[in-house]
XYZ file of C-alpha atoms in Angstrom:
192
model
C 48.929 163.996 174.440
C 52.622 163.607 171.774
C 53.662 160.742 170.474
C 57.718 159.672 171.477
C 60.698 161.656 170.324
C 63.273 160.305 167.598
C 66.142 159.495 168.317
C 67.287 162.205 165.757
C 65.814 165.099 163.667
C 66.418 167.798 161.591
C 66.036 171.076 159.700
C 66.871 172.753 156.759
C 67.085 176.279 157.461
C 65.430 179.740 155.167
C 64.299 183.011 155.001
C 66.949 183.976 157.560
C 69.603 182.341 156.935
C 70.604 179.183 154.308
C 71.836 176.428 156.760
C 70.807 172.968 158.239
C 70.039 171.780 161.936
C 71.242 168.432 163.480
C 69.940 167.262 166.789
C 69.082 163.807 168.784
C 67.372 163.087 171.236
C 67.916 160.930 174.988
C 65.493 160.072 177.490
C 67.471 160.582 180.789
C 66.272 160.989 184.797
C 63.635 162.683 185.012
C 63.455 164.344 181.506
C 65.980 164.719 177.961
C 68.588 165.385 177.196
C 68.967 166.840 173.763
C 72.167 168.127 171.168
C 72.415 169.112 168.639
C 74.151 171.789 166.175
C 72.774 174.919 163.356
C 75.467 175.687 160.231
C 74.333 178.687 158.334
C 74.860 181.841 156.408
C 73.437 184.992 157.260
C 73.830 188.150 155.587
C 76.880 186.890 155.076
C 78.397 186.227 157.908
C 79.206 181.832 158.993
C 78.525 180.115 162.017
C 77.510 177.133 163.930
C 75.956 176.781 167.308
C 76.120 173.350 169.515
C 73.784 173.204 172.042
C 73.404 170.295 175.125
C 70.066 171.247 177.125
C 68.273 169.258 179.525
C 64.663 169.123 180.249
C 62.735 167.826 183.092
C 59.948 165.434 182.837
C 57.586 168.757 183.201
C 59.756 169.453 179.924
C 61.745 172.933 181.768
C 64.952 173.867 180.710
C 67.272 172.862 183.625
C 71.051 173.168 181.239
C 72.248 174.637 178.729
C 75.437 174.654 177.277
C 76.007 176.630 174.229
C 79.054 177.014 172.821
C 79.386 179.154 168.995
C 82.172 179.174 166.293
C 82.553 181.818 163.987
C 84.649 184.018 162.441
C 85.484 186.561 165.270
C 85.899 183.138 167.883
C 84.984 179.829 169.432
C 82.279 181.274 172.315
C 80.243 179.529 175.196
C 77.873 180.252 177.460
C 76.219 178.169 179.958
C 72.287 178.589 181.385
C 71.368 177.112 184.541
C 67.568 177.461 185.801
C 65.495 176.360 189.067
C 62.360 174.299 187.779
C 61.116 177.503 189.462
C 61.357 180.323 186.860
C 65.279 181.138 188.269
C 68.228 181.284 185.968
C 72.125 181.643 185.942
C 73.788 182.016 183.399
C 77.895 181.218 183.627
C 77.612 180.675 187.343
C 76.093 184.423 187.208
C 72.149 184.672 188.595
C 70.014 186.376 185.646
C 67.106 188.177 187.290
C 65.811 188.955 184.302
C 65.208 186.175 182.993
C 62.330 185.995 186.236
C 59.758 183.487 184.800
C 61.385 181.697 181.879
C 60.667 178.380 181.907
C 62.392 177.318 178.698
C 65.659 178.457 177.014
C 65.146 179.718 172.809
C 68.176 179.120 170.608
C 68.274 182.295 168.334
C 69.885 179.765 165.739
C 67.339 176.117 166.650
C 64.132 175.574 164.979
C 64.175 172.375 167.973
C 63.890 174.828 171.449
C 60.447 175.826 169.592
C 58.979 171.966 170.972
C 59.832 173.042 174.876
C 56.592 175.315 175.335
C 54.037 172.793 173.443
C 56.000 170.011 175.311
C 54.942 172.299 178.251
C 51.985 174.049 178.075
C 50.048 170.635 176.454
C 47.177 173.610 175.249
C 43.715 171.754 174.241
C 42.833 173.925 170.797
C 41.472 177.142 171.641
C 43.910 177.287 174.683
C 47.044 180.307 174.156
C 50.155 180.707 176.808
C 52.819 182.922 177.729
C 55.573 181.496 177.328
C 58.485 183.851 177.844
C 61.909 182.306 176.746
C 65.764 182.999 177.722
C 66.631 183.640 174.314
C 70.050 183.353 173.478
C 71.741 184.922 170.608
C 73.132 182.645 167.497
C 76.417 185.544 166.484
C 77.557 186.330 170.036
C 75.545 183.974 172.647
C 73.916 187.087 174.043
C 71.330 186.175 176.205
C 67.835 188.392 176.090
C 64.531 187.263 177.955
C 62.113 186.888 174.895
C 58.689 187.410 174.919
C 56.752 184.695 173.133
C 52.883 183.367 173.274
C 51.693 179.681 171.369
C 47.536 179.567 170.850
C 46.947 176.120 170.154
C 44.347 176.927 166.840
C 43.643 173.694 165.183
C 44.551 169.705 164.739
C 45.200 167.818 160.866
C 45.594 164.525 161.234
C 48.136 163.461 162.850
C 49.265 167.204 162.238
C 48.862 169.918 165.541
C 49.278 173.383 164.670
C 50.491 177.015 166.838
C 50.281 180.670 166.021
C 53.094 181.815 167.669
C 53.631 185.292 168.535
C 56.976 187.893 169.184
C 56.232 191.275 169.408
C 59.673 192.566 170.019
C 60.600 191.466 166.446
C 57.285 192.413 164.774
C 57.333 188.328 164.190
C 53.727 185.756 164.186
C 53.084 182.871 162.023
C 51.581 179.155 162.340
C 54.195 176.641 163.579
C 53.227 172.830 162.299
C 54.443 169.986 164.806
C 54.502 166.441 164.407
C 53.332 163.947 166.276
C 55.956 163.614 168.467
C 56.101 167.826 169.439
C 58.357 168.728 166.798
C 58.440 171.265 164.165
C 57.220 169.872 161.014
C 57.023 174.103 159.400
C 58.480 177.579 160.886
C 57.786 180.078 157.648
C 61.027 181.539 156.724
C 63.239 180.459 159.612
C 62.985 175.953 158.780
C 61.239 173.272 157.772
C 61.651 170.048 158.367
C 63.602 167.855 156.952
C 64.376 164.451 158.570
């Protein structure tokens, strides 16, 4: 459904925060490794979040190491998934994440790539996509209920309606041919 990933991509964050995100994609045995960093200012605070994520060939998150640096110090969290919806957070079982197949970083526009690749939805189809949601500031890991619905194609672009009821948030996400977000209203736009 999607073309090959580029070696790198970048987003300008705007709306809820001002910042920039750069990501590098590397094919690995049975999946992809994604390394990136977002630096931003939000509500008068600055932070930097670096991530190293491995997804399997079905685009399910297998590991995610996330490190945040802010004025309150440096934190790191390690998430590990078995591919069947069970997670460890810093080597401890996390049953509140049971059924989640994706990691979603509050700091990242890129992590919205995972559910659309994994689900490979035809136009008109929708899917729930609960995720292990990692907060930017304190790296707290929560369950995030969200849904993607494929609405249309615009030339090489694919459109999905996205909703996260806990945030009372919904929008139309536009993806490029490689399945990377191009337009994330109120959050980010693709820069490279």
